[in-house]
CSV table of C-alpha atoms and ligand atoms in Angstrom, one decimal:
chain,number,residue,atom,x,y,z
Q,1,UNK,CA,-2.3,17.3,19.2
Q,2,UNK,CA,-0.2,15.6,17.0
Q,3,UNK,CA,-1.7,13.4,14.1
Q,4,UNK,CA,-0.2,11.2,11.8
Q,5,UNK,CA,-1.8,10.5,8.5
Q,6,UNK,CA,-1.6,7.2,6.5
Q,7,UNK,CA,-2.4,7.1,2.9
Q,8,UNK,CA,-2.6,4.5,0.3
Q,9,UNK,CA,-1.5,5.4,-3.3
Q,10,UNK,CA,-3.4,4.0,-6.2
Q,11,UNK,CA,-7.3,4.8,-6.3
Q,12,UNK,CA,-7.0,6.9,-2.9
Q,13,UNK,CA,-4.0,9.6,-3.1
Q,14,UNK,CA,-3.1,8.7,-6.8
Q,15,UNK,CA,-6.1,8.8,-9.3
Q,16,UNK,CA,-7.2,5.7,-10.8
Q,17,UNK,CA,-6.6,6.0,-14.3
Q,18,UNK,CA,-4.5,9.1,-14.7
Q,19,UNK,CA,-2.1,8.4,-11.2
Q,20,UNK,CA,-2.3,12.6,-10.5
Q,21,UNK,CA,-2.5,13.1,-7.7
Q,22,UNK,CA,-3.3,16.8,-8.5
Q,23,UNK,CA,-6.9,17.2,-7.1
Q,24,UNK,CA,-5.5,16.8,-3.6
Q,25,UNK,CA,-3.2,19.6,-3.8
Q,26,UNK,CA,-5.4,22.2,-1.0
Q,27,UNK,CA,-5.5,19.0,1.7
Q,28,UNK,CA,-1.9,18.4,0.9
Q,29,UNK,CA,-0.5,22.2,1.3
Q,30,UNK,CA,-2.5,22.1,4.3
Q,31,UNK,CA,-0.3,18.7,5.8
Q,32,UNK,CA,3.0,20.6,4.8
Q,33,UNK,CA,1.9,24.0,6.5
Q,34,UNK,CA,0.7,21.8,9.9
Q,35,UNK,CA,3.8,20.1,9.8
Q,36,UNK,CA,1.4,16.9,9.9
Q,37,UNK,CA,3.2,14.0,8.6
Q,38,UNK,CA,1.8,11.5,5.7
Q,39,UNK,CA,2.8,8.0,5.4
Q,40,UNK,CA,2.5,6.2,2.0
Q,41,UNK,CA,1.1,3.0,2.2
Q,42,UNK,CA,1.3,1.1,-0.5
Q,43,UNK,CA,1.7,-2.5,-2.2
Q,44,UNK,CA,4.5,-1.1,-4.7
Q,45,UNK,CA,8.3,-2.0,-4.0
Q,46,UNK,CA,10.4,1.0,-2.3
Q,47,UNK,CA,11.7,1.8,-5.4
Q,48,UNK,CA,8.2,2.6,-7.0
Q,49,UNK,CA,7.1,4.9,-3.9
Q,50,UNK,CA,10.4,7.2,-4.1
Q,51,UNK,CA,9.7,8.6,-7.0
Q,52,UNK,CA,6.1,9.8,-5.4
Q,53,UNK,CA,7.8,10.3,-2.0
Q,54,UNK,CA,10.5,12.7,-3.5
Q,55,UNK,CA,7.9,14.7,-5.2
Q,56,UNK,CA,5.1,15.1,-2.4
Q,57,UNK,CA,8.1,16.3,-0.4
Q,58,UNK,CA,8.0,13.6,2.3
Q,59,UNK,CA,11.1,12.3,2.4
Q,60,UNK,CA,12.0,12.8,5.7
Q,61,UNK,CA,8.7,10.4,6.6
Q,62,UNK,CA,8.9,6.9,6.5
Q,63,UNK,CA,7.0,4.5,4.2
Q,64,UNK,CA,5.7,1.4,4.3
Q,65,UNK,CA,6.0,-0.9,1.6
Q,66,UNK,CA,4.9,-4.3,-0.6
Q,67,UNK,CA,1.9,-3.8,1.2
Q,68,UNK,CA,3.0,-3.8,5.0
Q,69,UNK,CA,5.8,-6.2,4.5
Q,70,UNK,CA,7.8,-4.1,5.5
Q,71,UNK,CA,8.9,-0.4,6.2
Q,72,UNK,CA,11.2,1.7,4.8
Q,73,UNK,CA,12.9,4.0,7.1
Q,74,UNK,CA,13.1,8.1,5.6
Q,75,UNK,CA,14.9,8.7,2.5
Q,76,UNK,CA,15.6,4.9,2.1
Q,77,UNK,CA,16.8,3.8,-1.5
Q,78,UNK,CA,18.3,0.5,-2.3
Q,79,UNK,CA,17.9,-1.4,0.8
Q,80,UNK,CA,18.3,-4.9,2.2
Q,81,UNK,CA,17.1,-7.5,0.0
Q,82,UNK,CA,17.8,-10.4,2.2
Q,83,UNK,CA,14.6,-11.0,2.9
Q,84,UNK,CA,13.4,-11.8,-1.0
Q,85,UNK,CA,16.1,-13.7,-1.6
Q,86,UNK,CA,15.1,-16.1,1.5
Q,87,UNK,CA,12.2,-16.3,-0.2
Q,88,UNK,CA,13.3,-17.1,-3.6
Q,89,UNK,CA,15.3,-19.5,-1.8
Q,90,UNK,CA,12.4,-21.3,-0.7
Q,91,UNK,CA,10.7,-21.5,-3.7
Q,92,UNK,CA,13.7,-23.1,-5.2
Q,93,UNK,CA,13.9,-25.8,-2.5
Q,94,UNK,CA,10.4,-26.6,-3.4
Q,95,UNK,CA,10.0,-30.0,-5.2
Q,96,UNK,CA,9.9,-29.2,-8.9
Q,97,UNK,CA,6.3,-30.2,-9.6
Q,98,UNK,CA,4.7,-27.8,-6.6
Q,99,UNK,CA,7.7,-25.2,-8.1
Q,100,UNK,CA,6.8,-25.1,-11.8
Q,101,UNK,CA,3.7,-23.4,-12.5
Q,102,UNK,CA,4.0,-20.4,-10.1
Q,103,UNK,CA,5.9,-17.9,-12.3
Q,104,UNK,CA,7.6,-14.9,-9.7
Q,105,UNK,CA,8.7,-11.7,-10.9
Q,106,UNK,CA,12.2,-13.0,-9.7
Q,107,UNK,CA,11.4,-15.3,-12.6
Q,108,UNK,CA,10.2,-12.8,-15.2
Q,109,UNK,CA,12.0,-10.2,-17.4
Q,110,UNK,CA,11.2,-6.4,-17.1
Q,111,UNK,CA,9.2,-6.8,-20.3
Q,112,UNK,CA,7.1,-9.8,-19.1
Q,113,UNK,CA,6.2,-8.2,-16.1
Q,114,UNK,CA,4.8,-4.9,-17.5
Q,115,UNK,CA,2.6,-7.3,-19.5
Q,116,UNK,CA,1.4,-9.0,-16.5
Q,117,UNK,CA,0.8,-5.6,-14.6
Q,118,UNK,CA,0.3,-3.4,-17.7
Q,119,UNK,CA,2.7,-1.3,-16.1
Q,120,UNK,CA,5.3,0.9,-18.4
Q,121,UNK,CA,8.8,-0.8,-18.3
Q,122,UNK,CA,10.7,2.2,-16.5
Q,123,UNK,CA,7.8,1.2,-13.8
Q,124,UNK,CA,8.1,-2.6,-14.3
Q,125,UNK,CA,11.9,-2.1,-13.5
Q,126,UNK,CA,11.1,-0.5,-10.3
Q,127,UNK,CA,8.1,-3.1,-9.6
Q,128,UNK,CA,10.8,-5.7,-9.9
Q,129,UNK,CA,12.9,-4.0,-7.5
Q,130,UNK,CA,11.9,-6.1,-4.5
Q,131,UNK,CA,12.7,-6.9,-0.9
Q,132,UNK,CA,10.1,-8.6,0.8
Q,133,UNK,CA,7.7,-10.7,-1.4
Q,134,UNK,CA,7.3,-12.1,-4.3
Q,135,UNK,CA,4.1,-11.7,-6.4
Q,136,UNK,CA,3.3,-14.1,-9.5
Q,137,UNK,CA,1.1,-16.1,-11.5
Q,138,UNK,CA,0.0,-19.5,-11.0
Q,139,UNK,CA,-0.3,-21.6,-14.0
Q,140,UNK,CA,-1.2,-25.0,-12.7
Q,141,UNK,CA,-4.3,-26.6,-10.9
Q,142,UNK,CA,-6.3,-25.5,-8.1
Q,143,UNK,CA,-5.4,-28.7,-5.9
Q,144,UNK,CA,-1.6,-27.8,-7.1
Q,145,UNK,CA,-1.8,-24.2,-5.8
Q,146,UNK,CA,-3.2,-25.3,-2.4
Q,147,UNK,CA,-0.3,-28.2,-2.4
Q,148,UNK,CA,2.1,-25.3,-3.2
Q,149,UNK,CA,0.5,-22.8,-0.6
Q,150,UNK,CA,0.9,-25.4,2.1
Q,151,UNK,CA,4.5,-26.5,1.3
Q,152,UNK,CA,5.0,-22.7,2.0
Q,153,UNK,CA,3.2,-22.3,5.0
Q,154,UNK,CA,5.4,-25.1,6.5
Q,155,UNK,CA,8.6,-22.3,5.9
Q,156,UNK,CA,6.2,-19.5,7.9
Q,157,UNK,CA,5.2,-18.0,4.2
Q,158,UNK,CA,2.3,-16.4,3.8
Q,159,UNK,CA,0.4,-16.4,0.1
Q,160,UNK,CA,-2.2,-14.3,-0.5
Q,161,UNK,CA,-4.1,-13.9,-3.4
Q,162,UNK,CA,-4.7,-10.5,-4.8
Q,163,UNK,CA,-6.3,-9.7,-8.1
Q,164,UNK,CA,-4.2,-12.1,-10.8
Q,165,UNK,CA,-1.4,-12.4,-8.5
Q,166,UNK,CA,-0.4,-15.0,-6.1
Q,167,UNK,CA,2.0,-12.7,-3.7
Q,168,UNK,CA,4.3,-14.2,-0.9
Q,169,UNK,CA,5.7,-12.9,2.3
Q,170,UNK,CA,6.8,-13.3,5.6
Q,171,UNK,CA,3.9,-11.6,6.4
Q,172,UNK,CA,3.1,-8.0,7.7
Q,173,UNK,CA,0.0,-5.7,7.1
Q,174,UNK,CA,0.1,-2.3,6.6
Q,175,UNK,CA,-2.2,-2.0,10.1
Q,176,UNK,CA,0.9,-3.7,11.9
Q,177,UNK,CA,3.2,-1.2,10.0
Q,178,UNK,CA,1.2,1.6,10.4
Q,179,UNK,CA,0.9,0.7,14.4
Q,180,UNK,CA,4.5,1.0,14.8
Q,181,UNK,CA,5.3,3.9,12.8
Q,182,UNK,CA,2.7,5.8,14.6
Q,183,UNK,CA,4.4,4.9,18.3
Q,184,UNK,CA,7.4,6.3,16.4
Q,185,UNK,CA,6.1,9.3,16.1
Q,186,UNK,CA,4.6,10.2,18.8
Q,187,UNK,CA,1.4,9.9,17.3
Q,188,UNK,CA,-1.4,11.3,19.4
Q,189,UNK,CA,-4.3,10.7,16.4
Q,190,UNK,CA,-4.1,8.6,13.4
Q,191,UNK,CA,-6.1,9.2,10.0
Q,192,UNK,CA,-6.2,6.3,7.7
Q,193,UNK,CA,-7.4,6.7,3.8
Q,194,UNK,CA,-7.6,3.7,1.6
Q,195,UNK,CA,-9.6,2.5,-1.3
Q,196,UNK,CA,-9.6,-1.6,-1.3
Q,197,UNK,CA,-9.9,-4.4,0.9
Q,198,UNK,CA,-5.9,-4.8,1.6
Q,199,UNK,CA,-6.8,-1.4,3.8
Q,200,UNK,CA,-9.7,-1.9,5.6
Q,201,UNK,CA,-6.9,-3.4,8.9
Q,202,UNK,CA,-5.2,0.1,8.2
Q,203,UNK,CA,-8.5,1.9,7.7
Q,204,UNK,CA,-10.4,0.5,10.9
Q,205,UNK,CA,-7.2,0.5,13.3
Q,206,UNK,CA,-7.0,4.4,12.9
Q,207,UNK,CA,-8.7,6.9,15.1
Q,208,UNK,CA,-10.3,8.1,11.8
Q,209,UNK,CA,-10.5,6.0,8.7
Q,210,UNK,CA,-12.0,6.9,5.5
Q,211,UNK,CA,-12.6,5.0,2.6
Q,212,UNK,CA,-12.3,6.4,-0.6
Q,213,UNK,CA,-14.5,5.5,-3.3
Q,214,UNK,CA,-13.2,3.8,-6.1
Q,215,UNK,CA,-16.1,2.6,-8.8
Q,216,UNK,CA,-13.6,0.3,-10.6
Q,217,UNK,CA,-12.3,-2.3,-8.1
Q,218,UNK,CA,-13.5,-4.5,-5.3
Q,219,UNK,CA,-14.4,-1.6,-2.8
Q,220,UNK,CA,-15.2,-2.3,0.8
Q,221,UNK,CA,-18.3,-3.6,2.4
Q,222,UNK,CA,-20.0,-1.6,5.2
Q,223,UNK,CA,-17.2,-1.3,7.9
Q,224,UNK,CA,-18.7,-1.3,11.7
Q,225,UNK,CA,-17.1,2.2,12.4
Q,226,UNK,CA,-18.9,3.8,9.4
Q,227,UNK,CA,-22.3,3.7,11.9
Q,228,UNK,CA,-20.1,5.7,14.6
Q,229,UNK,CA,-18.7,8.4,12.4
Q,230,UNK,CA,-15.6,6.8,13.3
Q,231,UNK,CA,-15.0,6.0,9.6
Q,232,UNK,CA,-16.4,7.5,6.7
Q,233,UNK,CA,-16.8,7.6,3.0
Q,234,UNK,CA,-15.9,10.2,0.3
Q,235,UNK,CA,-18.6,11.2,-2.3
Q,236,UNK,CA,-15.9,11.8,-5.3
Q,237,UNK,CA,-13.3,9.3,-6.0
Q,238,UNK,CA,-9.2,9.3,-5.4
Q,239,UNK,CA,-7.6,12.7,-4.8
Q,240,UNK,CA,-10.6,14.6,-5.2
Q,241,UNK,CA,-12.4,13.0,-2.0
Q,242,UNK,CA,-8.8,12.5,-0.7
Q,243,UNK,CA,-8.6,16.3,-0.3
Q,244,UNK,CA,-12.7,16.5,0.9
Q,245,UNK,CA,-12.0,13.9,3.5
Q,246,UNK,CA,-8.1,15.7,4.7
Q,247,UNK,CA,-9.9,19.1,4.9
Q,248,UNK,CA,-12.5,18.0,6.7
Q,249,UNK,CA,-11.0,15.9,9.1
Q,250,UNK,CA,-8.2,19.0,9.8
Q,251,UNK,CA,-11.4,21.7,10.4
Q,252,UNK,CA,-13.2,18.8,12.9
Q,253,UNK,CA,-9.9,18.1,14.8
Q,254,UNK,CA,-9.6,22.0,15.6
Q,255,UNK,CA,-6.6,22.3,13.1
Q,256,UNK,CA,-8.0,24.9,10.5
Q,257,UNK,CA,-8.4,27.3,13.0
Q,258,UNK,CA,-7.5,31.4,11.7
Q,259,UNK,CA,-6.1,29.3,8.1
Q,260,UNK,CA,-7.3,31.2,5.9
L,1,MG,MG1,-5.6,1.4,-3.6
């Protein structure tokens, strides 16, 4: 049976406060020896995720980036930025009025951005790094960001409003990414594991989803496929009920079988 699993970073694989990802060492030996793959899945830039994707070994595996914008084939550094700058071109074209209080990271120095994100500036670099939206804050009005969010809309861009940040795109989800990748594949099963709301797609459109608990963000509501079994929710947080829910999941599937 072939399985692919899907994995968000931050508050799932990734702890939330420390980023180790440590705790999920057992479930990820266990991938490598099953020659499972693992997709990251994340709302960082490609540049942010190679680091990771380098160290976990997984470079031969695709990723999917700025949160299902787009996706990065293997062992991709440096790709096509095209698609920000059509976006950056937009906003430019914009009347100056709508333009002015949305401030981009295109717009913003390293330094300013790891203040907005509280990010380091070796990661704030890399954050800027983009290819395929553009997330900033919006200084203005309430009647002026819906003004500004429909001016974009008429150009087929999508804003969506995460946290403090406004971010823009051509669209994409990481479901719609992760549906692909897993046709690519040759996926015969999918696992999905993910932490907060810009998941759930990924998390329900899996054959198994699982929802990691995270105390310190938004979390998930009750998802209709936690009453089947279909998806389910970890007891510890990030990487520790990461490795719980990978273990698990590989001893159900028939996977485990004479590991010892
Ligand atoms: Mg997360």
């Amino acid at each position: 049976m072939r399985l692919v699993v899907f994995t968000d970073l931050d508050g799932t694989l990734l702890d939330h406060a420390s980023y180790s990802h440590a705790a999920a060492a057992p479930a990820l030996a266990a991938l490598a020896r099953l020659g499972v793959p693992l997709v990251l899945a994340s709302s960082k830039t490609a540049a942010e995720i190679a680091p990771l994707q380098a160290e976990l070994n997984l470079r031969g595996t695709p990723v999917i980036a700025e949160n299902g914008a787009a996706r990065c084939p293997p062992g991709e550094t440096g790709g096509s930025t095209a698609t920000y700058g059509r976006l950056r071109a937009a906003l430019a074209a914009l009347p100056q009025p709508l333009r002015a209080p949305f401030t981009g990271f295109g717009d913003m120095s390293d330094r300013e951005v790891a203040e907005a994100t509280g990010l380091p500036p070796a990661g704030a670099a890399l954050a800027r790094q983009r290819q395929f939206t553009e997330p900033g804050l919006w200084g203005g009005t309430a009647a002026g960001e819906a003004a500004f969010v429909a001016a974009l809309a008429s150009q087929g861009i999508a804003a969506r409003r995460g946290g403090r940040f406004l971010t823009l795109s051509f669209g994409g989800t990481k479901a719609g990414q992760m549906a692909g990748i897993a046709r690519d594949l040759g996926a015969e099963v999918t696992l999905a594991l993910g932490d907060a709301p810009n998941d759930r797609e990924m998390i329900e459109a899996a054959d198994h989803g699982v929802v990691i608990r995270n105390d310190h963000g938004t979390g998930l509501p009750p998802l209709p496929g936690e009453a089947t079994g279909r998806i389910r929710r970890t007891t510890a947080p990030g990487p520790e009920g990461w490795n719980r829910a990978v273990l698990d999941i590989l001893d159900e599937l028939g996977f485990m079988t004479g590991a010892e």
